[in-house]
Amino acid sequence: MSSPVRHHGHSEAVVTSGRGTVDITATVANVVASSEIEHGLCTVFVHHTSASLIVCENADPTVRSDLERFFARLVPDGEALFAHTAEGPDDMPAHVRSVLTQTSLSIPVREGRLALGTWQGIFLWEHRHRGHRRRLSVDVVGR
């Protein structure tokens, strides 16, 4: 007879210093470890529309700075196309960046640990110029 499926949930605040990435891999890994779930799925969700989550190269930070430059070209601040400018020239581009990336990630849990690849890390990507306090939900489901 198999053991029942269990759930472990945790909320976390991440303070950003402005546009760029924050490595949250250790934070998420600690939630998985405290869940005592050996095999399952970890879901990470950011509760905002101007920040996102990415799984990205964690060894060379130039990968993330290259992504930032790419998105600056793809969705420039102050673009005349945008009518939504109430919070400044970086507001609507931040929403577009968030929609083009992800606000939720699913990572397998194997042997009580995140089953990430060798060079993979989990990052919160702040899309606004000003720093913010971003709320994350981390949920682990499994056995």
PDB file of C-alpha atoms in Angstrom:
ATOM      1  CA  MET A   1       0.000   0.000   0.000  1.00  0.00           C
ATOM      2  CA  SER A   2       1.444   3.345  -0.992  1.00  0.00           C
ATOM      3  CA  SER A   3       1.722   6.250   1.408  1.00  0.00           C
ATOM      4  CA  PRO A   4      -0.753   9.125   1.153  1.00  0.00           C
ATOM      5  CA  VAL A   5       0.075  12.200  -0.883  1.00  0.00           C
ATOM      6  CA  ARG A   6       1.237  15.047   1.332  1.00  0.00           C
ATOM      7  CA  HIS A   7       1.367  18.815   0.875  1.00  0.00           C
ATOM      8  CA  HIS A   8       3.747  21.357   2.352  1.00  0.00           C
ATOM      9  CA  GLY A   9       3.225  25.065   1.656  1.00  0.00           C
ATOM     10  CA  HIS A  10       5.369  28.070   2.463  1.00  0.00           C
ATOM     11  CA  SER A  11       5.252  31.808   1.724  1.00  0.00           C
ATOM     12  CA  GLU A  12       8.425  33.801   1.353  1.00  0.00           C
ATOM     13  CA  ALA A  13       9.216  37.475   0.769  1.00  0.00           C
ATOM     14  CA  VAL A  14      12.091  38.339  -1.533  1.00  0.00           C
ATOM     15  CA  VAL A  15      13.460  41.871  -1.518  1.00  0.00           C
ATOM     16  CA  THR A  16      14.843  43.028  -4.853  1.00  0.00           C
ATOM     17  CA  SER A  17      17.180  45.933  -5.497  1.00  0.00           C
ATOM     18  CA  GLY A  18      15.639  46.828  -8.846  1.00  0.00           C
ATOM     19  CA  ARG A  19      15.676  45.391 -12.329  1.00  0.00           C
ATOM     20  CA  GLY A  20      17.625  42.139 -12.488  1.00  0.00           C
ATOM     21  CA  THR A  21      17.630  38.623 -11.105  1.00  0.00           C
ATOM     22  CA  VAL A  22      17.748  37.253  -7.566  1.00  0.00           C
ATOM     23  CA  ASP A  23      18.871  33.651  -7.072  1.00  0.00           C
ATOM     24  CA  ILE A  24      16.162  31.919  -5.008  1.00  0.00           C
ATOM     25  CA  THR A  25      17.404  28.345  -5.518  1.00  0.00           C
ATOM     26  CA  ALA A  26      18.564  27.893  -1.911  1.00  0.00           C
ATOM     27  CA  THR A  27      15.324  29.358  -0.546  1.00  0.00           C
ATOM     28  CA  VAL A  28      13.224  26.919  -2.592  1.00  0.00           C
ATOM     29  CA  ALA A  29      15.563  24.005  -1.789  1.00  0.00           C
ATOM     30  CA  ASN A  30      15.177  24.710   1.938  1.00  0.00           C
ATOM     31  CA  VAL A  31      11.373  24.559   1.626  1.00  0.00           C
ATOM     32  CA  VAL A  32      11.661  21.218  -0.192  1.00  0.00           C
ATOM     33  CA  ALA A  33      14.004  19.858   2.491  1.00  0.00           C
ATOM     34  CA  SER A  34      11.693  20.951   5.316  1.00  0.00           C
ATOM     35  CA  SER A  35       8.722  19.313   3.575  1.00  0.00           C
ATOM     36  CA  GLU A  36      10.250  15.845   4.090  1.00  0.00           C
ATOM     37  CA  ILE A  37       8.701  14.842   0.761  1.00  0.00           C
ATOM     38  CA  GLU A  38      10.980  12.425  -1.099  1.00  0.00           C
ATOM     39  CA  HIS A  39       9.289  12.311  -4.519  1.00  0.00           C
ATOM     40  CA  GLY A  40       6.862  14.814  -5.940  1.00  0.00           C
ATOM     41  CA  LEU A  41       6.564  18.241  -7.442  1.00  0.00           C
ATOM     42  CA  CYS A  42       7.539  21.690  -6.208  1.00  0.00           C
ATOM     43  CA  THR A  43       5.595  24.669  -7.527  1.00  0.00           C
ATOM     44  CA  VAL A  44       6.908  28.210  -7.112  1.00  0.00           C
ATOM     45  CA  PHE A  45       4.560  31.141  -7.790  1.00  0.00           C
ATOM     46  CA  VAL A  46       5.266  34.885  -7.696  1.00  0.00           C
ATOM     47  CA  HIS A  47       2.253  37.013  -6.700  1.00  0.00           C
ATOM     48  CA  HIS A  48       3.019  39.995  -8.923  1.00  0.00           C
ATOM     49  CA  THR A  49       2.516  41.191 -12.508  1.00  0.00           C
ATOM     50  CA  SER A  50       5.827  42.996 -12.949  1.00  0.00           C
ATOM     51  CA  ALA A  51       8.204  40.250 -11.805  1.00  0.00           C
ATOM     52  CA  SER A  52       8.659  36.699 -13.021  1.00  0.00           C
ATOM     53  CA  LEU A  53      10.415  33.399 -12.391  1.00  0.00           C
ATOM     54  CA  ILE A  54      12.968  31.667 -14.582  1.00  0.00           C
ATOM     55  CA  VAL A  55      15.080  28.531 -14.515  1.00  0.00           C
ATOM     56  CA  CYS A  56      18.399  29.671 -15.913  1.00  0.00           C
ATOM     57  CA  GLU A  57      22.137  29.079 -16.062  1.00  0.00           C
ATOM     58  CA  ASN A  58      23.543  29.589 -12.562  1.00  0.00           C
ATOM     59  CA  ALA A  59      27.289  29.369 -13.162  1.00  0.00           C
ATOM     60  CA  ASP A  60      27.884  32.336 -15.465  1.00  0.00           C
ATOM     61  CA  PRO A  61      26.034  35.572 -14.534  1.00  0.00           C
ATOM     62  CA  THR A  62      26.613  36.985 -18.020  1.00  0.00           C
ATOM     63  CA  VAL A  63      23.802  34.699 -19.230  1.00  0.00           C
ATOM     64  CA  ARG A  64      21.328  36.656 -17.098  1.00  0.00           C
ATOM     65  CA  SER A  65      22.819  40.038 -18.052  1.00  0.00           C
ATOM     66  CA  ASP A  66      22.567  39.007 -21.723  1.00  0.00           C
ATOM     67  CA  LEU A  67      18.900  38.141 -21.148  1.00  0.00           C
ATOM     68  CA  GLU A  68      18.383  41.561 -19.559  1.00  0.00           C
ATOM     69  CA  ARG A  69      19.927  43.296 -22.578  1.00  0.00           C
ATOM     70  CA  PHE A  70      17.820  41.182 -24.943  1.00  0.00           C
ATOM     71  CA  PHE A  71      14.608  42.113 -23.111  1.00  0.00           C
ATOM     72  CA  ALA A  72      15.640  45.800 -23.037  1.00  0.00           C
ATOM     73  CA  ARG A  73      15.781  45.658 -26.822  1.00  0.00           C
ATOM     74  CA  LEU A  74      12.610  43.566 -27.159  1.00  0.00           C
ATOM     75  CA  VAL A  75      10.494  45.629 -24.733  1.00  0.00           C
ATOM     76  CA  PRO A  76      12.103  49.055 -24.260  1.00  0.00           C
ATOM     77  CA  ASP A  77      11.113  51.366 -21.428  1.00  0.00           C
ATOM     78  CA  GLY A  78       9.076  54.395 -22.496  1.00  0.00           C
ATOM     79  CA  GLU A  79       7.823  52.746 -25.697  1.00  0.00           C
ATOM     80  CA  ALA A  80       5.284  55.120 -27.304  1.00  0.00           C
ATOM     81  CA  LEU A  81       3.074  52.141 -28.157  1.00  0.00           C
ATOM     82  CA  PHE A  82       2.032  51.748 -24.506  1.00  0.00           C
ATOM     83  CA  ALA A  83      -0.912  53.675 -23.039  1.00  0.00           C
ATOM     84  CA  HIS A  84      -0.475  52.197 -19.528  1.00  0.00           C
ATOM     85  CA  THR A  85       2.121  54.565 -18.062  1.00  0.00           C
ATOM     86  CA  ALA A  86       0.545  55.484 -14.707  1.00  0.00           C
ATOM     87  CA  GLU A  87       3.487  54.130 -12.689  1.00  0.00           C
ATOM     88  CA  GLY A  88       6.267  55.296 -14.995  1.00  0.00           C
ATOM     89  CA  PRO A  89       7.989  54.361 -18.238  1.00  0.00           C
ATOM     90  CA  ASP A  90       9.124  50.956 -16.907  1.00  0.00           C
ATOM     91  CA  ASP A  91       5.639  49.841 -15.772  1.00  0.00           C
ATOM     92  CA  MET A  92       4.069  48.455 -18.947  1.00  0.00           C
ATOM     93  CA  PRO A  93       7.362  46.963 -20.173  1.00  0.00           C
ATOM     94  CA  ALA A  94       7.564  45.164 -16.810  1.00  0.00           C
ATOM     95  CA  HIS A  95       4.094  43.673 -17.377  1.00  0.00           C
ATOM     96  CA  VAL A  96       5.050  42.552 -20.901  1.00  0.00           C
ATOM     97  CA  ARG A  97       8.288  40.985 -19.647  1.00  0.00           C
ATOM     98  CA  SER A  98       6.346  39.107 -16.978  1.00  0.00           C
ATOM     99  CA  VAL A  99       3.835  37.782 -19.513  1.00  0.00           C
ATOM    100  CA  LEU A 100       6.622  36.674 -21.875  1.00  0.00           C
ATOM    101  CA  THR A 101       8.393  34.745 -19.122  1.00  0.00           C
ATOM    102  CA  GLN A 102       6.633  32.914 -16.267  1.00  0.00           C
ATOM    103  CA  THR A 103       4.970  33.591 -12.954  1.00  0.00           C
ATOM    104  CA  SER A 104       4.909  29.911 -11.956  1.00  0.00           C
ATOM    105  CA  LEU A 105       7.470  27.100 -12.173  1.00  0.00           C
ATOM    106  CA  SER A 106       7.192  23.359 -11.553  1.00  0.00           C
ATOM    107  CA  ILE A 107      10.329  21.473 -10.532  1.00  0.00           C
ATOM    108  CA  PRO A 108      10.441  17.727  -9.854  1.00  0.00           C
ATOM    109  CA  VAL A 109      11.459  16.542  -6.393  1.00  0.00           C
ATOM    110  CA  ARG A 110      13.588  13.394  -6.270  1.00  0.00           C
ATOM    111  CA  GLU A 111      15.115  11.877  -3.141  1.00  0.00           C
ATOM    112  CA  GLY A 112      14.008  14.900  -1.124  1.00  0.00           C
ATOM    113  CA  ARG A 113      15.789  17.432  -3.361  1.00  0.00           C
ATOM    114  CA  LEU A 114      15.022  19.672  -6.318  1.00  0.00           C
ATOM    115  CA  ALA A 115      15.797  17.713  -9.495  1.00  0.00           C
ATOM    116  CA  LEU A 116      17.517  20.603 -11.271  1.00  0.00           C
ATOM    117  CA  GLY A 117      20.155  20.142 -13.938  1.00  0.00           C
ATOM    118  CA  THR A 118      23.837  20.714 -13.197  1.00  0.00           C
ATOM    119  CA  TRP A 119      23.885  24.372 -14.263  1.00  0.00           C
ATOM    120  CA  GLN A 120      20.269  25.271 -13.463  1.00  0.00           C
ATOM    121  CA  GLY A 121      19.167  27.747 -10.828  1.00  0.00           C
ATOM    122  CA  ILE A 122      15.814  29.308  -9.937  1.00  0.00           C
ATOM    123  CA  PHE A 123      15.656  33.084 -10.204  1.00  0.00           C
ATOM    124  CA  LEU A 124      13.154  35.789  -9.417  1.00  0.00           C
ATOM    125  CA  TRP A 125      13.416  38.369 -12.198  1.00  0.00           C
ATOM    126  CA  GLU A 126      12.504  41.885 -11.119  1.00  0.00           C
ATOM    127  CA  HIS A 127      11.300  43.893 -14.115  1.00  0.00           C
ATOM    128  CA  ARG A 128      10.884  47.303 -12.426  1.00  0.00           C
ATOM    129  CA  HIS A 129      13.769  49.750 -11.951  1.00  0.00           C
ATOM    130  CA  ARG A 130      12.929  50.320  -8.288  1.00  0.00           C
ATOM    131  CA  GLY A 131      13.381  47.539  -5.754  1.00  0.00           C
ATOM    132  CA  HIS A 132      10.299  45.772  -4.398  1.00  0.00           C
ATOM    133  CA  ARG A 133       9.304  43.230  -1.788  1.00  0.00           C
ATOM    134  CA  ARG A 134       8.001  40.272  -3.837  1.00  0.00           C
ATOM    135  CA  ARG A 135       5.828  37.511  -2.378  1.00  0.00           C
ATOM    136  CA  LEU A 136       6.420  33.880  -3.365  1.00  0.00           C
ATOM    137  CA  SER A 137       4.396  30.783  -2.638  1.00  0.00           C
ATOM    138  CA  VAL A 138       6.297  27.502  -2.625  1.00  0.00           C
ATOM    139  CA  ASP A 139       4.222  24.312  -2.533  1.00  0.00           C
ATOM    140  CA  VAL A 140       5.543  20.772  -2.448  1.00  0.00           C
ATOM    141  CA  VAL A 141       3.230  17.835  -3.150  1.00  0.00           C
ATOM    142  CA  GLY A 142       4.238  14.175  -3.108  1.00  0.00           C
ATOM    143  CA  ARG A 143       5.236  11.252  -0.973  1.00  0.00           C
TER     144      ARG A 143
END
